[in-house]
C-alpha cells in the first residue's frame, strides 16, 4: 500500500517536474494565416530499445538486458517519447482544445510491446489532464487513453508483415539489378570482413543494417562494444546500412505492397473529412506507432524518403489544411528524425510544399493498392526464394 503510494507520488513528481522544464519550439514551417488546420495524421517509430537481434560472435550474446529484456523500450526512450508528446501538444494545443475526448483521436499501435508502450508515453505528454474536467489525481498528471491494435497476421497498414511471397521475391529482384549488384561488388571487402568479424553471413545491405542496429542498441544500453567495431561502426557501415530502407521500397510495386496501405487509409480519412463524412465528426487526429520500416515505406510511397537512417522515435506528421478564401485543401508533410531538432517540411516531387490534395492523389496513383493483397502477393517465380530482410 505504502509502496504503491510512494511509486505514484514519485511518478507524479516526475511528470510535474518534467512539465516545468522549458519546452522545445516545434514551429510551423509555413505561413498559415490564410488557412485552417483540419486533420492531422501522426505516425512515429517506437523509442530506443534493447537489441532484438544478435550474431554468432557477439560477446554479449548471453546478455539479458535487465531490467527490460530483449527488444523492449528503455527508460531513456520513455523520457524522449514523453518529450515528443509535449512537443506535439505545443504544436497542436489550439487544434485539439479543450481536452481529451474519445472522438477527438484514434490511437493505434502494432502488435508489439514497444510500440504500445511508446504510444502510451506520447499520449501522456500530449493529454495531461491537469486543470481540465478530466483531472482525477492531484499527484499524477496522467489519464488513460485507449490504444487500438490489429494483430500482425492482418495488419497491412502499420506492422506491414503480413506474409507476401511476391514482395520477398521483388526485393530479391531489386538486390540483383545491375546497379545494386555493382554497389555490393564495390563493398565486397567490407561485406567479407563483417562476415568474418560477426560470424553472420553478411551478404546484403540488409545484413549490414541488422548488425548496425544491434551495435547501436547495445551501445545505447551501455554495453562495451568489441574492439573491432571501432573501425566499422558507425561510419564505415552506415552508407550500406541506410540502403536497406531504400531497397525495401525501390519500385512502385514494392511501395504499393507496403506503404501503399497506409496511404490508402490516409486518403480515405482525408476524403471523408473533405466530404464532411468523417466519423466520428469530431475526429481530428490519427496517431499511430510502428517501426522503422513503416516510416521508410510510407515516406518512400510518398516519394520523399531519400537515403536516411531512421532514428528511433522518428516521426511523420501529415497535416490537412483548408484555404480560407477558396476553400481548397492542401497537405503539408513533416518529418522529425531527431526530437532534438525541428521537424523538416518535405516536398513531394511534382508538388508544392503545400501540396493540393488532388495533386497529391494524382502523384500517388501508382502506389495505391489496386487489387486484393493476396493477389498482389502471388509470386512469379523469379527468385531463388531467399527472404532478404534485416528485421525479425
Ligand atoms: C492572406 O490574405 C490576405 C487578404 O486576402 C492577403 O493580403 C495576404 O497576402 C494573404 N497571405 C498569404 C500568405 O497568402
Ligand atoms: C553463452 O552461454 C553459453 C551457454 O552457457 C556458453 O557456452 C557461451 O560460452 C556463452 N557465450 C558468451 C559469449 O558468453
Ligand atoms: C550466404 O548467403 C548467400 C545468400 O543467401 C548465399 O548465397 C551464400 O551461400 C551464403 N554463404 C554461406 C557461407 O552460408
Short mmCIF file of C-alpha atoms and ligand atoms in Angstrom, two decimals:
data_model
loop_
_atom_site.label_atom_id
_atom_site.label_comp_id
_atom_site.label_asym_id
_atom_site.label_seq_id
_atom_site.Cartn_x
_atom_site.Cartn_y
_atom_site.Cartn_z
CA UNK A 1 0.00 0.00 0.00
CA UNK A 2 2.68 2.47 1.10
CA UNK A 3 4.93 1.36 -1.66
CA UNK A 4 2.17 1.93 -4.17
CA UNK A 5 1.56 5.40 -2.80
CA UNK A 6 5.24 6.25 -2.98
CA UNK A 7 5.52 4.99 -6.51
CA UNK A 8 2.57 7.07 -7.63
CA UNK A 9 3.91 10.08 -5.72
CA UNK A 10 7.28 9.68 -7.39
CA UNK A 11 5.71 9.30 -10.82
CA UNK A 12 3.52 12.32 -10.15
CA UNK A 13 6.51 14.43 -9.18
CA UNK A 14 8.36 13.22 -12.23
CA UNK A 15 5.51 14.27 -14.52
CA UNK A 16 5.04 17.62 -12.75
CA UNK A 17 8.80 18.17 -12.77
CA UNK A 18 9.04 17.50 -16.48
CA UNK A 19 6.24 19.96 -17.13
CA UNK A 20 8.25 22.93 -15.89
CA UNK A 21 11.32 22.20 -17.99
CA UNK A 22 11.44 24.73 -20.87
CA UNK A 23 9.78 23.21 -23.88
CA UNK A 24 11.20 22.89 -27.34
CA UNK A 25 9.77 25.03 -30.04
CA UNK A 26 8.03 22.97 -32.71
CA UNK A 27 7.48 25.78 -35.18
CA UNK A 28 5.09 25.97 -38.09
CA UNK A 29 7.02 25.66 -41.30
CA UNK A 30 4.96 27.93 -43.50
CA UNK A 31 2.62 30.86 -43.24
CA UNK A 32 -0.74 29.58 -42.08
CA UNK A 33 -2.57 32.89 -41.74
CA UNK A 34 -4.97 32.17 -44.62
CA UNK A 35 -5.73 28.55 -43.90
CA UNK A 36 -7.08 26.40 -41.12
CA UNK A 37 -5.78 23.06 -39.90
CA UNK A 38 -8.43 20.38 -40.46
CA UNK A 39 -6.96 16.94 -39.77
CA UNK A 40 -3.63 15.53 -38.57
CA UNK A 41 -2.05 12.10 -39.04
CA UNK A 42 0.97 11.36 -36.88
CA UNK A 43 3.00 8.21 -37.48
CA UNK A 44 6.12 7.52 -35.46
CA UNK A 45 8.61 4.79 -34.72
CA UNK A 46 8.83 3.42 -31.19
CA UNK A 47 11.57 4.87 -28.99
CA UNK A 48 15.06 3.47 -28.30
CA UNK A 49 15.01 -0.18 -27.30
CA UNK A 50 17.27 -3.00 -26.28
CA UNK A 51 18.53 -5.28 -29.11
CA UNK A 52 16.25 -7.63 -30.99
CA UNK A 53 18.98 -9.48 -32.89
CA UNK A 54 22.44 -10.77 -32.17
CA UNK A 55 25.21 -12.51 -34.17
CA UNK A 56 27.28 -15.64 -33.54
CA UNK A 57 30.45 -13.79 -32.43
CA UNK A 58 28.56 -11.25 -30.29
CA UNK A 59 30.39 -11.09 -26.91
CA UNK A 60 27.05 -10.05 -25.38
CA UNK A 61 25.13 -12.94 -26.89
CA UNK A 62 24.02 -14.14 -23.44
CA UNK A 63 23.04 -10.68 -22.17
CA UNK A 64 19.62 -10.50 -20.53
CA UNK A 65 19.17 -6.73 -20.92
CA UNK A 66 17.87 -6.38 -17.39
CA UNK A 67 15.55 -4.89 -16.33
CA UNK A 68 13.89 -4.57 -19.73
CA UNK A 69 14.58 -7.78 -21.61
CA UNK A 70 15.28 -8.08 -25.34
CA UNK A 71 13.56 -5.72 -27.77
CA UNK A 72 11.98 -3.55 -25.09
CA UNK A 73 11.73 0.18 -24.56
CA UNK A 74 14.40 1.70 -22.29
CA UNK A 75 13.91 4.39 -19.66
CA UNK A 76 15.76 6.87 -21.89
CA UNK A 77 13.15 6.11 -24.53
CA UNK A 78 10.33 6.93 -22.13
CA UNK A 79 11.89 10.33 -21.39
CA UNK A 80 12.28 11.03 -25.11
CA UNK A 81 8.77 9.92 -26.06
CA UNK A 82 7.16 11.89 -23.27
CA UNK A 83 9.01 14.94 -24.56
CA UNK A 84 7.73 14.27 -28.08
CA UNK A 85 4.20 14.14 -26.68
CA UNK A 86 4.77 17.59 -25.17
CA UNK A 87 6.15 18.89 -28.47
CA UNK A 88 3.01 17.68 -30.21
CA UNK A 89 0.91 19.29 -27.50
CA UNK A 90 2.67 22.57 -28.06
CA UNK A 91 2.17 22.38 -31.81
CA UNK A 92 -1.45 21.23 -31.76
CA UNK A 93 -2.73 22.64 -28.48
CA UNK A 94 -5.25 25.02 -30.01
CA UNK A 95 -6.30 22.47 -32.59
CA UNK A 96 -7.01 19.78 -30.00
CA UNK A 97 -8.78 22.00 -27.48
CA UNK A 98 -10.21 21.88 -24.95
CA UNK A 99 -9.18 18.44 -23.60
CA UNK A 100 -9.08 14.77 -24.41
CA UNK A 101 -12.38 13.33 -25.63
CA UNK A 102 -12.84 9.87 -27.11
CA UNK A 103 -13.98 11.15 -30.53
CA UNK A 104 -11.02 13.50 -30.87
CA UNK A 105 -8.43 10.91 -31.80
CA UNK A 106 -7.74 7.37 -32.83
CA UNK A 107 -4.53 5.93 -31.38
CA UNK A 108 -3.18 2.70 -32.81
CA UNK A 109 -0.03 0.66 -32.34
CA UNK A 110 1.30 -2.53 -33.89
CA UNK A 111 1.20 -5.87 -32.13
CA UNK A 112 4.39 -5.14 -30.24
CA UNK A 113 5.09 -4.17 -26.62
CA UNK A 114 7.48 -1.39 -27.57
CA UNK A 115 5.05 0.39 -29.90
CA UNK A 116 2.14 0.15 -27.47
CA UNK A 117 4.33 1.48 -24.64
CA UNK A 118 5.76 4.24 -26.87
CA UNK A 119 2.29 5.42 -27.80
CA UNK A 120 1.32 5.46 -24.13
CA UNK A 121 4.25 7.75 -23.37
CA UNK A 122 3.49 10.15 -26.22
CA UNK A 123 -0.18 10.33 -25.22
CA UNK A 124 0.89 11.05 -21.63
CA UNK A 125 2.74 14.14 -22.88
CA UNK A 126 0.00 15.12 -25.31
CA UNK A 127 -3.00 14.97 -22.99
CA UNK A 128 -2.14 15.83 -19.37
CA UNK A 129 -5.48 16.11 -17.55
CA UNK A 130 -4.37 18.85 -15.13
CA UNK A 131 -6.80 21.79 -14.99
CA UNK A 132 -9.35 20.02 -17.15
CA UNK A 133 -12.58 18.31 -16.07
CA UNK A 134 -10.70 15.02 -16.51
CA UNK A 135 -8.22 15.67 -13.71
CA UNK A 136 -8.59 12.79 -11.26
CA UNK A 137 -5.41 12.65 -9.17
CA UNK A 138 -3.54 15.68 -7.86
CA UNK A 139 -0.28 13.73 -7.79
CA UNK A 140 -0.47 12.09 -11.19
CA UNK A 141 -0.92 14.33 -14.21
CA UNK A 142 -1.83 11.43 -16.46
CA UNK A 143 -5.02 9.87 -17.75
CA UNK A 144 -5.75 6.61 -19.56
CA UNK A 145 -6.32 6.88 -23.33
CA UNK A 146 -7.28 3.80 -25.33
CA UNK A 147 -4.85 2.33 -27.86
CA UNK A 148 -6.06 0.05 -30.61
CA UNK A 149 -4.06 -2.73 -32.18
CA UNK A 150 -4.51 -5.01 -35.12
CA UNK A 151 -2.86 -8.45 -34.98
CA UNK A 152 0.29 -8.89 -37.06
CA UNK A 153 -1.43 -11.50 -39.23
CA UNK A 154 -3.74 -8.88 -40.74
CA UNK A 155 -2.05 -5.51 -40.11
CA UNK A 156 -1.05 -4.35 -43.62
CA UNK A 157 -1.17 -0.67 -42.65
CA UNK A 158 1.23 -0.36 -39.70
CA UNK A 159 3.06 -3.62 -38.97
CA UNK A 160 3.37 -4.49 -42.67
CA UNK A 161 4.50 -8.05 -42.09
CA UNK A 162 1.56 -10.00 -43.45
CA UNK A 163 3.29 -12.73 -45.49
CA UNK A 164 3.71 -11.74 -49.15
CA UNK A 165 5.71 -14.08 -51.41
CA UNK A 166 5.72 -11.59 -54.30
CA UNK A 167 7.16 -8.87 -52.07
CA UNK A 168 10.04 -11.08 -50.92
CA UNK A 169 10.68 -12.04 -54.50
CA UNK A 170 10.56 -8.43 -55.73
CA UNK A 171 13.12 -7.38 -53.08
CA UNK A 172 15.34 -10.22 -54.31
CA UNK A 173 14.94 -8.84 -57.86
CA UNK A 174 15.99 -5.36 -56.67
CA UNK A 175 19.05 -6.81 -54.95
CA UNK A 176 20.04 -8.41 -58.24
CA UNK A 177 19.63 -5.40 -60.50
CA UNK A 178 22.92 -4.28 -62.10
CA UNK A 179 23.21 -1.05 -60.05
CA UNK A 180 22.58 -2.76 -56.71
CA UNK A 181 24.91 -5.64 -57.55
CA UNK A 182 27.55 -3.10 -58.51
CA UNK A 183 27.27 -1.31 -55.16
CA UNK A 184 27.63 -4.61 -53.31
CA UNK A 185 30.57 -5.55 -55.51
CA UNK A 186 32.20 -2.23 -54.61
CA UNK A 187 31.72 -3.11 -50.93
CA UNK A 188 32.70 -6.77 -51.28
CA UNK A 189 35.67 -6.43 -48.96
CA UNK A 190 33.61 -4.76 -46.23
CA UNK A 191 30.94 -7.46 -46.51
CA UNK A 192 33.61 -10.18 -46.29
CA UNK A 193 35.23 -8.58 -43.25
CA UNK A 194 31.92 -8.16 -41.47
CA UNK A 195 31.06 -11.78 -42.17
CA UNK A 196 34.35 -12.76 -40.61
CA UNK A 197 34.01 -10.48 -37.58
CA UNK A 198 30.40 -11.25 -36.73
CA UNK A 199 30.11 -14.88 -37.76
CA UNK A 200 26.96 -13.88 -39.64
CA UNK A 201 26.52 -14.30 -43.38
CA UNK A 202 26.74 -10.60 -44.30
CA UNK A 203 25.80 -10.68 -47.98
CA UNK A 204 23.28 -7.89 -48.48
CA UNK A 205 22.89 -4.29 -47.29
CA UNK A 206 20.12 -5.68 -45.07
CA UNK A 207 22.64 -7.81 -43.16
CA UNK A 208 24.75 -4.72 -42.51
CA UNK A 209 21.63 -2.91 -41.24
CA UNK A 210 20.93 -5.84 -38.95
CA UNK A 211 24.40 -5.70 -37.35
CA UNK A 212 24.34 -1.89 -37.33
CA UNK A 213 21.14 -1.76 -35.27
CA UNK A 214 22.39 -4.48 -32.91
CA UNK A 215 25.56 -2.49 -32.18
CA UNK A 216 23.66 0.78 -31.91
CA UNK A 217 21.23 -0.64 -29.36
CA UNK A 218 23.97 -2.40 -27.36
CA UNK A 219 25.86 0.87 -27.12
CA UNK A 220 22.75 2.79 -26.06
CA UNK A 221 22.07 0.19 -23.37
CA UNK A 222 25.57 0.85 -22.02
CA UNK A 223 27.49 -2.22 -23.18
CA UNK A 224 31.09 -2.04 -24.31
CA UNK A 225 31.38 -2.88 -27.98
CA UNK A 226 34.14 -5.25 -29.13
CA UNK A 227 37.40 -3.67 -30.26
CA UNK A 228 36.89 -4.41 -33.96
CA UNK A 229 33.77 -2.23 -34.13
CA UNK A 230 35.93 0.93 -33.77
CA UNK A 231 36.96 0.64 -37.41
CA UNK A 232 33.48 -0.15 -38.75
CA UNK A 233 30.74 1.31 -36.59
CA UNK A 234 29.04 3.56 -37.28
CA UNK A 235 30.78 5.40 -40.14
CA UNK A 236 32.00 2.62 -42.38
CA UNK A 237 28.79 0.61 -42.07
CA UNK A 238 26.30 3.46 -42.36
CA UNK A 239 26.24 4.00 -46.16
CA UNK A 240 25.26 0.37 -46.76
CA UNK A 241 23.04 0.12 -43.67
CA UNK A 242 20.98 3.04 -44.97
CA UNK A 243 20.44 1.34 -48.32
CA UNK A 244 18.28 -1.48 -46.96
CA UNK A 245 15.49 1.03 -46.28
CA UNK A 246 15.74 2.34 -49.83
CA UNK A 247 15.79 -1.11 -51.43
CA UNK A 248 12.74 -2.25 -49.41
CA UNK A 249 10.65 0.28 -51.35
CA UNK A 250 12.70 0.64 -54.51
CA UNK A 251 9.90 0.26 -57.07
CA UNK A 252 6.26 1.38 -57.27
CA UNK A 253 5.24 -2.25 -56.83
CA UNK A 254 7.19 -2.55 -53.55
CA UNK A 255 5.74 0.79 -52.38
CA UNK A 256 2.23 -0.39 -53.17
CA UNK A 257 2.50 -3.58 -51.11
CA UNK A 258 3.98 -1.79 -48.06
CA UNK A 259 3.48 1.98 -47.62
CA UNK A 260 0.57 1.95 -50.07
CA UNK A 261 -1.82 0.61 -47.46
CA UNK A 262 -1.08 3.43 -45.04
CA UNK A 263 -1.56 5.96 -47.85
CA UNK A 264 -4.85 4.36 -48.86
CA UNK A 265 -6.09 4.68 -45.28
CA UNK A 266 -4.79 8.27 -45.01
CA UNK A 267 -6.53 9.38 -48.20
CA UNK A 268 -9.75 7.67 -47.13
CA UNK A 269 -9.77 9.75 -43.93
CA UNK A 270 -8.86 12.94 -45.79
CA UNK A 271 -11.57 12.42 -48.41
CA UNK A 272 -14.16 11.73 -45.72
CA UNK A 273 -13.09 14.89 -43.89
CA UNK A 274 -13.40 16.98 -47.06
CA UNK A 275 -16.80 15.47 -47.83
CA UNK A 276 -17.99 16.18 -44.28
CA UNK A 277 -18.44 12.45 -43.73
CA UNK A 278 -15.61 11.64 -41.34
CA UNK A 279 -16.89 9.57 -38.44
CA UNK A 280 -16.97 10.49 -35.71
CA UNK A 281 -17.36 14.10 -36.85
CA UNK A 282 -15.13 15.37 -34.02
CA UNK A 283 -12.13 13.30 -35.11
CA UNK A 284 -9.08 15.49 -35.58
CA UNK A 285 -6.10 13.24 -35.02
CA UNK A 286 -4.97 9.77 -36.07
CA UNK A 287 -1.84 8.87 -34.14
CA UNK A 288 -0.01 5.62 -34.82
CA UNK A 289 3.14 3.99 -33.54
CA UNK A 290 5.00 1.45 -35.65
CA UNK A 291 8.51 0.54 -36.84
CA UNK A 292 11.48 1.87 -38.78
CA UNK A 293 10.34 0.06 -41.92
CA UNK A 294 6.85 1.57 -41.57
CA UNK A 295 8.34 5.06 -41.53
CA UNK A 296 10.63 4.47 -44.52
CA UNK A 297 7.98 2.59 -46.50
CA UNK A 298 5.36 5.32 -46.04
CA UNK A 299 7.75 8.15 -46.93
CA UNK A 300 9.03 6.09 -49.87
CA UNK A 301 5.46 5.65 -51.10
CA UNK A 302 5.18 9.45 -50.94
CA UNK A 303 8.48 9.63 -52.85
CA UNK A 304 10.20 11.69 -50.12
CA UNK A 305 12.35 9.16 -48.28
CA UNK A 306 15.79 9.83 -49.73
CA UNK A 307 18.71 7.91 -48.26
CA UNK A 308 18.44 8.22 -44.48
CA UNK A 309 18.98 6.22 -41.34
CA UNK A 310 15.67 6.32 -39.47
CA UNK A 311 16.25 7.10 -35.84
CA UNK A 312 14.21 5.63 -33.02
CA UNK A 313 11.15 7.84 -32.33
CA UNK A 314 11.31 9.21 -35.93
CA UNK A 315 8.02 10.97 -36.59
CA UNK A 316 5.90 11.89 -39.60
CA UNK A 317 3.09 14.46 -39.31
CA UNK A 318 0.72 14.83 -42.25
CA UNK A 319 -1.48 17.90 -41.93
CA UNK A 320 -4.59 18.65 -43.95
CA UNK A 321 -5.25 22.40 -44.28
CA UNK A 322 -8.11 24.32 -45.87
CA UNK A 323 -7.67 27.71 -47.50
CA UNK A 324 -9.93 30.32 -46.00
CA UNK A 325 -10.56 32.15 -49.28
CA UNK A 326 -11.03 29.39 -51.86
CA UNK A 327 -11.94 26.51 -49.57
CA UNK A 328 -9.29 24.38 -51.30
CA UNK A 329 -7.43 21.71 -49.36
CA UNK A 330 -3.69 21.12 -49.26
CA UNK A 331 -1.35 18.83 -47.36
CA UNK A 332 1.90 19.53 -45.53
CA UNK A 333 4.19 16.60 -44.68
CA UNK A 334 6.64 17.00 -41.80
CA UNK A 335 9.41 14.63 -40.79
CA UNK A 336 11.26 14.75 -37.49
CA UNK A 337 14.01 12.16 -37.38
CA UNK A 338 15.52 13.56 -34.19
CA UNK A 339 13.35 15.04 -31.41
CA UNK A 340 16.14 17.48 -30.57
CA UNK A 341 15.85 19.11 -33.97
CA UNK A 342 12.92 20.94 -35.54
CA UNK A 343 10.78 18.96 -37.97
CA UNK A 344 11.60 19.19 -41.65
CA UNK A 345 8.90 20.15 -44.16
CA UNK A 346 9.14 17.67 -47.02
CA UNK A 347 8.32 18.39 -50.62
CA UNK A 348 6.74 15.71 -52.76
CA UNK A 349 8.38 15.80 -56.22
CA UNK A 350 5.94 17.40 -58.65
CA UNK A 351 4.13 19.38 -55.94
CA UNK A 352 4.49 22.46 -53.76
CA UNK A 353 5.33 22.13 -50.08
CA UNK A 354 1.68 22.97 -49.58
CA UNK A 355 0.52 20.23 -51.91
CA UNK A 356 -3.08 20.46 -53.21
CA UNK A 357 -4.86 17.26 -52.28
CA UNK A 358 -5.96 16.47 -55.87
CA UNK A 359 -2.35 16.77 -57.00
CA UNK A 360 -1.09 14.55 -54.19
CA UNK A 361 -3.66 11.89 -55.05
CA UNK A 362 -2.60 12.01 -58.69
CA UNK A 363 1.07 11.62 -57.74
CA UNK A 364 0.21 8.62 -55.55
CA UNK A 365 -1.81 6.72 -58.16
CA UNK A 366 0.73 4.04 -58.99
CA UNK A 367 1.49 3.19 -55.36
CA UNK A 368 -2.09 2.77 -54.14
CA UNK A 369 -3.27 -0.86 -53.84
CA UNK A 370 -5.33 -1.69 -56.92
CA UNK A 371 -6.01 -5.36 -56.23
CA UNK A 372 -6.57 -7.52 -53.15
CA UNK A 373 -3.39 -8.11 -51.11
CA UNK A 374 -3.48 -11.83 -51.80
CA UNK A 375 -3.43 -11.10 -55.50
CA UNK A 376 -0.63 -8.52 -55.28
CA UNK A 377 1.34 -11.11 -53.31
CA UNK A 378 1.32 -14.01 -55.78
CA UNK A 379 4.93 -14.86 -56.61
CA UNK A 380 6.06 -15.02 -60.22
CA UNK A 381 8.86 -17.49 -59.66
CA UNK A 382 11.69 -15.07 -60.47
CA UNK A 383 13.87 -15.50 -57.35
CA UNK A 384 15.72 -18.32 -55.65
CA UNK A 385 13.38 -17.96 -52.66
CA UNK A 386 15.81 -16.05 -50.40
CA UNK A 387 13.97 -13.82 -47.91
CA UNK A 388 16.11 -10.69 -47.67
CA UNK A 389 15.38 -8.64 -44.55
CA UNK A 390 17.16 -7.01 -41.63
CA UNK A 391 14.44 -7.41 -39.02
CA UNK A 392 12.75 -10.28 -37.25
C1 LIG B 1 -3.72 36.34 -46.80
O1 LIG B 1 -4.87 37.04 -47.25
C2 LIG B 1 -4.72 38.46 -47.26
C3 LIG B 1 -6.05 39.09 -47.62
O2 LIG B 1 -6.63 38.42 -48.72
C4 LIG B 1 -3.59 38.82 -48.24
O3 LIG B 1 -3.38 40.21 -48.24
C5 LIG B 1 -2.33 38.10 -47.82
O4 LIG B 1 -1.29 38.33 -48.76
C6 LIG B 1 -2.55 36.61 -47.70
N1 LIG B 1 -1.34 35.96 -47.18
C7 LIG B 1 -0.83 34.88 -47.74
C8 LIG B 1 0.41 34.38 -47.11
O5 LIG B 1 -1.29 34.33 -48.72
C1 LIG B 2 26.87 -18.06 -23.68
O1 LIG B 2 26.33 -19.13 -22.94
C2 LIG B 2 26.69 -20.40 -23.45
C3 LIG B 2 25.93 -21.47 -22.66
O2 LIG B 2 26.06 -21.25 -21.30
C4 LIG B 2 28.20 -20.58 -23.36
O3 LIG B 2 28.58 -21.83 -23.89
C5 LIG B 2 28.86 -19.46 -24.15
O4 LIG B 2 30.27 -19.52 -23.99
C6 LIG B 2 28.37 -18.09 -23.69
N1 LIG B 2 28.88 -17.10 -24.61
C7 LIG B 2 29.44 -15.97 -24.22
C8 LIG B 2 29.94 -15.06 -25.29
O5 LIG B 2 29.50 -15.63 -23.06
C1 LIG B 3 25.35 -16.50 -47.60
O1 LIG B 3 24.11 -16.09 -48.12
C2 LIG B 3 24.05 -16.07 -49.53
C3 LIG B 3 22.73 -15.51 -49.95
O2 LIG B 3 21.69 -16.07 -49.23
C4 LIG B 3 24.30 -17.48 -50.07
O3 LIG B 3 24.27 -17.45 -51.47
C5 LIG B 3 25.62 -17.99 -49.56
O4 LIG B 3 25.79 -19.33 -49.95
C6 LIG B 3 25.71 -17.89 -48.06
N1 LIG B 3 27.05 -18.22 -47.63
C7 LIG B 3 27.29 -19.02 -46.61
C8 LIG B 3 28.73 -19.23 -46.27
O5 LIG B 3 26.39 -19.54 -45.95
#
